[in-house]
CSV table of N, CA, C and O in Angstrom, one decimal:
chain,number,residue,atom,x,y,z
J,44,MET,N,113.6,93.6,119.0
J,44,MET,CA,114.3,93.8,120.3
J,44,MET,C,113.3,94.1,121.4
J,44,MET,O,112.8,95.2,121.3
J,45,ALA,N,113.6,93.6,122.5
J,45,ALA,CA,112.8,93.8,123.7
J,45,ALA,C,113.3,95.2,124.5
J,45,ALA,O,114.6,95.1,124.4
J,46,THR,N,112.4,95.9,124.8
J,46,THR,CA,112.8,97.0,125.4
J,46,THR,C,112.6,97.2,127.2
J,46,THR,O,111.8,96.3,127.5
J,47,PRO,N,113.6,97.5,127.7
J,47,PRO,CA,113.5,97.4,129.0
J,47,PRO,C,112.4,98.2,130.0
J,47,PRO,O,112.1,99.1,129.4
J,48,ARG,N,111.5,97.7,130.6
J,48,ARG,CA,110.7,98.4,131.0
J,48,ARG,C,110.6,99.1,132.6
J,48,ARG,O,111.7,98.3,133.0
J,49,THR,N,110.3,100.3,132.8
J,49,THR,CA,110.4,100.6,134.2
J,49,THR,C,109.6,99.6,135.4
J,49,THR,O,108.4,99.4,135.1
J,50,HIS,N,110.3,99.5,136.3
J,50,HIS,CA,109.7,99.0,137.1
J,50,HIS,C,108.5,99.6,138.1
J,50,HIS,O,108.6,100.9,138.0
J,51,PRO,N,107.3,98.8,138.1
J,51,PRO,CA,106.0,99.4,138.3
J,51,PRO,C,106.1,100.1,139.8
J,51,PRO,O,105.6,101.2,139.7
J,52,LYS,N,106.7,100.0,140.4
J,52,LYS,CA,107.4,100.7,141.9
J,52,LYS,C,107.6,102.3,141.5
J,52,LYS,O,108.2,103.3,142.4
J,53,VAL,N,108.9,102.4,140.4
J,53,VAL,CA,109.7,103.6,140.1
J,53,VAL,C,108.4,104.2,139.7
J,53,VAL,O,107.7,104.5,138.4
J,54,ARG,N,108.3,105.8,140.5
J,54,ARG,CA,107.7,106.9,139.8
J,54,ARG,C,108.5,107.5,138.8
J,54,ARG,O,109.3,107.5,138.7
J,55,PRO,N,107.2,107.9,137.7
J,55,PRO,CA,108.1,108.6,136.8
J,55,PRO,C,109.0,109.8,137.1
J,55,PRO,O,110.0,110.2,136.3
J,56,TYR,N,108.2,110.7,138.2
J,56,TYR,CA,109.3,111.6,138.7
J,56,TYR,C,110.6,111.5,139.2
J,56,TYR,O,111.4,112.1,139.2
J,57,VAL,N,110.8,110.4,139.6
J,57,VAL,CA,112.1,109.7,139.9
J,57,VAL,C,113.0,109.7,138.6
J,57,VAL,O,114.2,110.1,138.8
J,58,LEU,N,112.4,109.4,137.5
J,58,LEU,CA,113.2,109.2,136.4
J,58,LEU,C,113.9,110.5,135.8
J,58,LEU,O,114.8,110.8,135.4
J,59,THR,N,112.7,111.6,136.1
J,59,THR,CA,113.1,112.9,135.8
J,59,THR,C,113.5,114.0,136.8
J,59,THR,O,113.8,115.2,136.4
J,60,GLY,N,113.5,113.7,137.9
J,60,GLY,CA,114.2,114.5,139.1
J,60,GLY,C,113.0,115.2,139.1
J,60,GLY,O,113.2,116.2,139.8
J,61,GLY,N,112.0,114.8,139.3
J,61,GLY,CA,110.8,115.8,139.5
J,61,GLY,C,110.6,116.7,138.3
J,61,GLY,O,109.7,117.8,138.4
J,62,ARG,N,111.3,117.2,137.2
J,62,ARG,CA,111.2,117.8,136.4
J,62,ARG,C,109.9,117.7,135.1
J,62,ARG,O,109.8,116.6,134.8
J,63,THR,N,109.1,118.8,134.7
J,63,THR,CA,108.2,118.4,133.8
J,63,THR,C,108.3,119.3,132.6
J,63,THR,O,108.0,119.0,131.9
J,64,VAL,N,109.2,120.2,132.8
J,64,VAL,CA,109.5,121.4,131.7
J,64,VAL,C,110.7,120.8,131.0
J,64,VAL,O,111.8,120.6,131.7
J,65,THR,N,110.9,120.9,129.3
J,65,THR,CA,112.0,120.5,128.7
J,65,THR,C,112.3,121.8,128.2
J,65,THR,O,111.8,123.0,128.2
J,66,ARG,N,113.8,121.4,128.1
J,66,ARG,CA,114.6,122.9,127.4
J,66,ARG,C,114.4,123.0,126.1
J,66,ARG,O,114.5,124.4,125.4
J,67,HIS,N,113.8,122.0,125.4
J,67,HIS,CA,113.8,122.3,123.6
J,67,HIS,C,112.2,121.8,123.8
J,67,HIS,O,111.5,121.5,124.5
J,68,ARG,N,111.8,122.6,122.4
J,68,ARG,CA,110.2,122.7,122.0
J,68,ARG,C,110.1,121.2,121.5
J,68,ARG,O,110.6,120.7,120.3
J,69,LEU,N,109.6,120.3,122.3
J,69,LEU,CA,109.3,118.8,121.9
J,69,LEU,C,107.9,118.4,121.8
J,69,LEU,O,107.3,118.4,122.8
J,70,LEU,N,107.3,118.4,120.5
J,70,LEU,CA,105.9,118.0,120.2
J,70,LEU,C,105.9,116.7,120.2
J,70,LEU,O,106.8,116.0,120.1
J,71,VAL,N,104.8,115.8,120.0
J,71,VAL,CA,104.8,114.5,119.9
J,71,VAL,C,105.2,114.0,118.3
J,71,VAL,O,105.7,113.3,118.4
J,72,HIS,N,105.2,115.3,117.3
J,72,HIS,CA,105.9,114.8,115.9
J,72,HIS,C,106.9,115.3,115.9
J,72,HIS,O,107.5,115.1,114.9
J,73,THR,N,107.7,115.5,116.7
J,73,THR,CA,109.3,116.3,116.6
J,73,THR,C,110.2,115.1,116.4
J,73,THR,O,110.2,114.1,117.0
J,74,LEU,N,110.8,115.3,115.1
J,74,LEU,CA,111.5,114.0,115.2
J,74,LEU,C,113.0,114.4,115.5
J,74,LEU,O,113.6,115.3,115.9
J,75,VAL,N,113.4,113.4,116.4
J,75,VAL,CA,114.5,112.9,116.9
J,75,VAL,C,115.6,111.9,116.3
J,75,VAL,O,115.4,111.0,116.3
J,76,THR,N,117.1,112.3,116.2
J,76,THR,CA,118.0,111.5,115.7
J,76,THR,C,119.1,111.5,116.6
J,76,THR,O,119.5,112.2,117.2
J,77,VAL,N,120.2,110.6,116.3
J,77,VAL,CA,121.2,110.2,117.0
J,77,VAL,C,122.4,110.8,115.8
J,77,VAL,O,122.5,110.0,114.8
J,78,PRO,N,122.9,111.7,116.0
J,78,PRO,CA,123.9,112.1,114.9
J,78,PRO,C,125.2,111.3,115.1
J,78,PRO,O,125.8,111.1,113.7
J,79,TYR,N,125.7,110.8,116.0
J,79,TYR,CA,126.8,109.9,116.2
J,79,TYR,C,126.6,108.7,117.4
J,79,TYR,O,126.6,109.4,118.6
J,80,TYR,N,126.3,107.5,117.0
J,80,TYR,CA,126.2,106.7,118.0
J,80,TYR,C,127.5,106.3,118.6
J,80,TYR,O,128.4,106.0,117.9
J,81,ASP,N,127.7,106.4,119.9
J,81,ASP,CA,128.5,105.8,121.0
J,81,ASP,C,128.4,104.6,121.8
J,81,ASP,O,127.6,105.0,123.0
J,82,PRO,N,128.7,103.3,121.2
J,82,PRO,CA,128.3,102.3,122.3
J,82,PRO,C,128.7,102.4,123.7
J,82,PRO,O,127.9,102.0,124.7
J,83,GLY,N,130.1,103.0,123.9
J,83,GLY,CA,130.3,103.1,125.4
J,83,GLY,C,129.5,104.3,125.9
J,83,GLY,O,129.1,103.9,126.8
J,84,LEU,N,129.0,105.2,125.3
J,84,LEU,CA,128.3,106.0,125.8
J,84,LEU,C,126.8,105.2,126.2
J,84,LEU,O,126.3,105.6,127.4
J,85,ALA,N,126.4,104.7,125.1
J,85,ALA,CA,124.8,104.0,125.6
J,85,ALA,C,125.2,103.2,126.8
J,85,ALA,O,124.2,102.8,127.5
J,86,ALA,N,126.1,102.5,127.0
J,86,ALA,CA,126.2,101.6,128.0
J,86,ALA,C,126.1,101.9,129.5
J,86,ALA,O,126.0,101.3,130.2
J,87,ALA,N,126.9,103.4,129.2
J,87,ALA,CA,126.7,104.1,130.8
J,87,ALA,C,125.5,104.8,130.8
J,87,ALA,O,125.6,105.2,131.9
J,88,MET,N,124.5,104.8,130.1
J,88,MET,CA,123.6,105.6,130.3
J,88,MET,C,122.5,104.4,131.1
J,88,MET,O,122.6,103.4,131.7
J,89,LEU,N,121.8,105.4,131.7
J,89,LEU,CA,120.6,104.6,132.7
J,89,LEU,C,119.5,103.9,131.5
J,89,LEU,O,119.5,104.5,130.5
J,90,PRO,N,119.1,103.0,132.0
J,90,PRO,CA,118.5,102.1,131.2
J,90,PRO,C,117.2,102.7,130.3
J,90,PRO,O,117.3,102.1,129.1
J,91,GLU,N,116.6,103.6,131.0
J,91,GLU,CA,115.5,104.7,130.1
J,91,GLU,C,116.0,105.4,129.0
J,91,GLU,O,115.5,105.3,127.9
J,92,ALA,N,117.1,106.0,129.6
J,92,ALA,CA,117.9,106.9,128.5
J,92,ALA,C,118.5,106.1,127.5
J,92,ALA,O,118.7,106.5,125.9
J,93,ARG,N,119.1,104.9,127.9
J,93,ARG,CA,119.6,104.1,126.4
J,93,ARG,C,118.7,103.7,125.5
J,93,ARG,O,119.2,104.1,124.4
J,94,THR,N,117.5,103.3,126.0
J,94,THR,CA,116.6,102.7,125.3
J,94,THR,C,115.9,104.0,124.3
J,94,THR,O,116.0,103.7,123.0
J,95,LEU,N,115.9,105.2,124.9
J,95,LEU,CA,115.4,106.2,123.8
J,95,LEU,C,116.9,106.6,122.8
J,95,LEU,O,116.6,106.4,122.0
J,96,TYR,N,117.7,106.5,123.4
J,96,TYR,CA,119.1,107.1,122.7
J,96,TYR,C,119.2,105.8,121.4
J,96,TYR,O,119.6,106.5,120.3
J,97,GLU,N,119.1,104.6,121.6
J,97,GLU,CA,119.1,103.6,120.9
J,97,GLU,C,118.3,103.5,119.9
J,97,GLU,O,118.3,103.3,118.2
J,98,GLN,N,116.8,104.0,120.3
J,98,GLN,CA,115.7,103.7,119.4
J,98,GLN,C,116.2,105.3,118.4
J,98,GLN,O,115.5,105.0,117.0
J,99,ALA,N,116.6,106.2,119.0
J,99,ALA,CA,116.7,107.3,118.2
J,99,ALA,C,117.8,107.4,116.7
J,99,ALA,O,117.8,108.1,116.1
J,100,ARG,N,118.3,106.0,116.8
J,100,ARG,CA,119.5,105.7,116.2
J,100,ARG,C,118.8,106.0,114.4
J,100,ARG,O,119.6,106.2,113.6
J,101,ASP,N,117.6,105.5,114.1
J,101,ASP,CA,116.9,105.5,113.2
J,101,ASP,C,116.2,106.7,112.8
J,101,ASP,O,115.6,106.6,111.9
J,102,GLY,N,115.8,107.5,113.7
J,102,GLY,CA,115.0,108.8,113.5
J,102,GLY,C,113.8,108.6,113.8
J,102,GLY,O,113.2,107.6,113.4
J,103,CYS,N,113.5,108.8,115.0
J,103,CYS,CA,111.8,108.8,115.6
J,103,CYS,C,111.3,109.9,116.0
J,103,CYS,O,112.0,110.9,116.5
J,104,SER,N,110.2,109.9,115.9
J,104,SER,CA,109.2,111.1,116.4
J,104,SER,C,109.2,111.0,118.0
J,104,SER,O,109.5,109.9,118.6
J,105,VAL,N,109.0,111.9,118.8
J,105,VAL,CA,108.8,111.8,120.3
J,105,VAL,C,107.7,110.9,120.7
J,105,VAL,O,108.0,110.2,121.6
J,106,ALA,N,106.7,110.9,119.7
J,106,ALA,CA,105.7,110.1,120.2
J,106,ALA,C,106.0,108.7,120.1
J,106,ALA,O,105.7,107.5,121.0
J,107,GLU,N,106.9,108.1,119.0
J,107,GLU,CA,107.1,106.9,118.6
J,107,GLU,C,108.2,106.4,119.7
J,107,GLU,O,108.3,105.4,120.3
J,108,LEU,N,109.1,107.5,120.2
J,108,LEU,CA,110.0,107.0,121.3
J,108,LEU,C,109.6,106.6,122.4
J,108,LEU,O,109.6,105.3,123.4
J,109,SER,N,108.4,107.1,122.7
J,109,SER,CA,107.6,107.0,124.0
J,109,SER,C,106.9,105.7,123.7
J,109,SER,O,107.1,104.8,124.8
J,110,ALA,N,106.4,105.6,122.6
J,110,ALA,CA,105.5,104.2,122.8
J,110,ALA,C,106.7,102.9,122.4
J,110,ALA,O,106.2,101.9,123.0
J,111,LEU,N,107.9,103.1,122.1
J,111,LEU,CA,108.6,102.2,121.8
J,111,LEU,C,109.6,101.5,123.1
J,111,LEU,O,109.7,100.6,123.5
J,112,SER,N,109.7,102.8,123.8
J,112,SER,CA,110.3,102.8,125.1
J,112,SER,C,109.4,102.1,126.4
J,112,SER,O,109.9,101.8,127.3
J,113,GLY,N,108.1,102.1,126.2
J,113,GLY,CA,107.4,101.9,127.2
J,113,GLY,C,106.9,103.0,128.4
J,113,GLY,O,106.5,103.1,129.5
J,114,LEU,N,107.7,104.0,128.0
J,114,LEU,CA,107.7,105.4,128.9
J,114,LEU,C,106.7,106.4,128.7
J,114,LEU,O,106.2,106.4,127.5
J,115,SER,N,106.2,107.0,129.6
J,115,SER,CA,105.2,107.9,129.4
J,115,SER,C,105.4,109.0,128.4
J,115,SER,O,106.8,109.5,128.4
J,116,LEU,N,104.8,110.1,128.1
J,116,LEU,CA,105.1,111.0,126.9
J,116,LEU,C,105.9,112.3,127.6
J,116,LEU,O,106.9,112.5,127.5
J,117,GLY,N,105.7,112.3,128.9
J,117,GLY,CA,106.3,113.6,129.6
J,117,GLY,C,107.5,113.1,130.2
J,117,GLY,O,108.4,113.8,130.0
J,118,VAL,N,107.6,111.6,130.3
J,118,VAL,CA,108.8,111.1,130.8
J,118,VAL,C,109.8,111.3,129.7
J,118,VAL,O,111.2,111.8,129.7
J,119,THR,N,109.2,110.8,128.4
J,119,THR,CA,110.2,110.8,127.3
J,119,THR,C,110.6,112.1,126.9
J,119,THR,O,111.8,112.2,126.9
J,120,ARG,N,109.8,113.2,126.9
J,120,ARG,CA,110.2,114.4,126.3
J,120,ARG,C,111.3,115.0,127.4
J,120,ARG,O,112.2,115.6,126.9
J,121,VAL,N,111.0,115.0,128.7
J,121,VAL,CA,112.4,115.2,129.7
J,121,VAL,C,113.8,114.9,129.5
J,121,VAL,O,114.9,115.3,129.5
J,122,ILE,N,113.6,113.4,129.2
J,122,ILE,CA,115.1,112.5,128.7
J,122,ILE,C,115.6,113.0,127.6
J,122,ILE,O,117.0,112.9,127.2
J,123,VAL,N,114.3,113.0,126.5
J,123,VAL,CA,114.8,113.5,125.2
J,123,VAL,C,115.7,114.7,125.4
J,123,VAL,O,116.6,115.1,124.8
J,124,SER,N,115.1,115.7,126.2
J,124,SER,CA,115.8,116.9,126.3
J,124,SER,C,117.1,117.2,127.0
J,124,SER,O,118.0,117.5,126.5
J,125,ASP,N,117.0,116.1,127.9
J,125,ASP,CA,118.2,116.3,128.5
J,125,ASP,C,119.4,115.8,127.5
J,125,ASP,O,120.5,115.9,127.7
J,126,LEU,N,118.9,114.7,126.8
J,126,LEU,CA,119.9,113.9,125.7
J,126,LEU,C,120.5,115.1,124.6
J,126,LEU,O,121.7,115.2,124.4
J,127,ALA,N,119.6,115.8,124.3
J,127,ALA,CA,119.9,116.9,123.6
J,127,ALA,C,120.5,117.8,124.0
J,127,ALA,O,121.5,118.4,123.2
J,128,ALA,N,120.5,118.3,125.3
J,128,ALA,CA,121.3,119.4,125.8
J,128,ALA,C,122.9,118.8,126.0
J,128,ALA,O,123.6,119.5,126.0
J,129,ALA,N,122.7,117.6,126.2
J,129,ALA,CA,124.2,117.0,126.0
J,129,ALA,C,124.8,116.6,124.7
J,129,ALA,O,125.7,115.9,124.7
J,130,GLN,N,124.0,117.0,123.7
J,130,GLN,CA,124.5,116.7,122.5
J,130,GLN,C,124.4,115.5,122.1
J,130,GLN,O,125.4,115.0,121.2
J,131,ARG,N,123.5,114.4,122.9
J,131,ARG,CA,123.8,113.1,122.2
J,131,ARG,C,122.6,112.8,121.2
J,131,ARG,O,122.9,111.9,120.6
J,132,VAL,N,121.4,113.6,121.1
J,132,VAL,CA,120.6,113.6,120.4
J,132,VAL,C,120.4,114.5,119.4
J,132,VAL,O,120.6,115.9,120.3
J,133,ARG,N,119.7,114.7,118.5
J,133,ARG,CA,119.5,116.0,117.7
J,133,ARG,C,117.9,116.1,117.4
J,133,ARG,O,117.3,115.2,117.0
J,134,VAL,N,117.5,117.3,117.8
J,134,VAL,CA,116.3,117.4,117.9
J,134,VAL,C,115.8,118.5,116.5
J,134,VAL,O,116.5,119.4,116.8
J,135,HIS,N,114.9,117.8,115.5
J,135,HIS,CA,115.1,118.6,114.5
J,135,HIS,C,114.1,119.8,114.3
J,135,HIS,O,112.9,119.6,114.6
J,136,ALA,N,114.4,120.8,114.2
J,136,ALA,CA,113.4,122.1,114.0
J,136,ALA,C,112.2,121.8,112.8
J,136,ALA,O,112.5,121.0,112.0
J,137,GLU,N,111.1,122.2,113.4
J,137,GLU,CA,110.0,122.0,112.5
J,137,GLU,C,110.1,123.3,111.5
J,137,GLU,O,110.1,124.3,111.6
J,138,THR,N,110.4,122.8,110.3
J,138,THR,CA,110.7,123.3,109.0
J,138,THR,C,109.6,123.4,108.1
J,138,THR,O,109.6,123.7,106.7
J,139,TYR,N,108.3,123.0,108.5
J,139,TYR,CA,107.1,122.8,107.6
J,139,TYR,C,106.1,123.6,108.1
J,139,TYR,O,105.8,123.7,109.2
J,140,GLY,N,105.1,124.0,106.9
J,140,GLY,CA,104.1,124.9,107.2
J,140,GLY,C,102.9,124.0,107.1
J,140,GLY,O,102.9,122.6,106.7
J,141,SER,N,101.9,124.2,107.3
J,141,SER,CA,100.7,123.7,107.6
J,141,SER,C,100.2,123.5,106.0
J,141,SER,O,100.3,124.2,105.1
J,142,PRO,N,100.1,122.1,105.6
J,142,PRO,CA,99.4,122.1,104.5
J,142,PRO,C,98.0,122.4,104.0
J,142,PRO,O,97.5,122.1,102.8
J,143,PHE,N,97.2,122.8,105.0
J,143,PHE,CA,95.9,123.7,104.9
J,143,PHE,C,96.1,124.8,104.6
J,143,PHE,O,96.9,125.9,105.1
J,144,ASP,N,94.9,125.2,103.8
J,144,ASP,CA,94.7,126.9,103.5
J,144,ASP,C,93.8,127.4,104.6
J,144,ASP,O,92.8,126.9,104.9
J,145,ARG,N,94.9,128.3,105.4
J,145,ARG,CA,93.9,128.9,106.9
J,145,ARG,C,92.5,129.5,106.4
J,145,ARG,O,92.0,129.3,107.1
J,146,ARG,N,92.6,130.1,105.4
J,146,ARG,CA,91.2,130.7,104.6
J,146,ARG,C,90.0,129.7,104.8
J,146,ARG,O,89.0,130.1,105.0
J,147,LEU,N,90.4,128.9,104.2
J,147,LEU,CA,89.6,127.6,103.8
J,147,LEU,C,89.1,126.9,104.8
J,147,LEU,O,87.9,126.9,105.3
J,148,LEU,N,89.9,126.9,105.9
J,148,LEU,CA,89.3,126.2,107.4
J,148,LEU,C,88.7,127.1,108.1
J,148,LEU,O,87.8,126.9,108.6
J,149,GLU,N,88.7,128.4,108.1
J,149,GLU,CA,88.0,129.3,108.6
J,149,GLU,C,86.7,129.6,107.8
J,149,GLU,O,85.6,129.7,108.6
J,150,ARG,N,86.6,129.3,106.7
J,150,ARG,CA,85.4,129.3,106.0
J,150,ARG,C,84.4,128.2,106.1
J,150,ARG,O,83.2,128.2,106.7
J,151,VAL,N,85.2,127.0,106.2
J,151,VAL,CA,84.5,126.1,106.8
J,151,VAL,C,83.9,126.2,108.4
J,151,VAL,O,83.0,125.7,108.7
J,152,ARG,N,84.9,126.5,109.3
J,152,ARG,CA,84.2,126.5,110.6
J,152,ARG,C,83.5,127.5,110.6
J,152,ARG,O,81.9,127.0,111.3
J,153,ASP,N,83.2,129.0,109.7
J,153,ASP,CA,82.2,130.0,110.2
J,153,ASP,C,80.9,129.2,109.3
J,153,ASP,O,80.0,129.4,110.0
J,154,GLY,N,81.0,127.9,108.2
J,154,GLY,CA,80.0,127.8,107.8
J,154,GLY,C,79.2,126.7,108.7
J,154,GLY,O,77.9,126.5,108.9
J,155,LEU,N,80.1,126.0,109.5
J,155,LEU,CA,79.4,125.0,110.6
J,155,LEU,C,79.0,125.8,111.8
J,155,LEU,O,77.7,125.3,112.2
J,156,ARG,N,79.6,126.7,111.9
J,156,ARG,CA,79.1,127.7,113.0
J,156,ARG,C,77.2,128.3,112.6
J,156,ARG,O,76.5,128.0,113.7
J,157,ALA,N,77.4,128.4,111.5
J,157,ALA,CA,75.9,129.0,110.8
J,157,ALA,C,74.8,128.0,110.9
J,157,ALA,O,73.9,128.3,111.2
J,158,LEU,N,75.3,126.5,110.6
J,158,LEU,CA,74.5,125.4,110.8
J,158,LEU,C,73.9,125.2,111.9
J,158,LEU,O,72.7,124.7,112.3
J,159,ALA,N,74.8,125.6,113.1
J,159,ALA,CA,74.5,125.0,114.3
J,159,ALA,C,73.3,125.8,114.8
J,159,ALA,O,73.0,126.8,114.9
């Protein structure tokens, strides 16, 4: 499916109203889904928001949404945050810890510093 691209003369701050701060913690790997897809709502959205809303139906990370929509990561984060505030998308909390042992990483770091 082809995604709509923002006209090159439209600056990203126009799409976000000049905002750069999000209401939700949205990291590049944060998962976003659509709990209930409403085609009528999608049709009424601006093209950029509609693209993100439709792509999130299958569950995507913020980085994937940005890449699929052709929008910058900053713009994607602000629009996704707006959609989440309106309860149109769900931002999944990070419920996992690091798979790496912190003590081991610190020992490796310290060993590398000793070699330098």
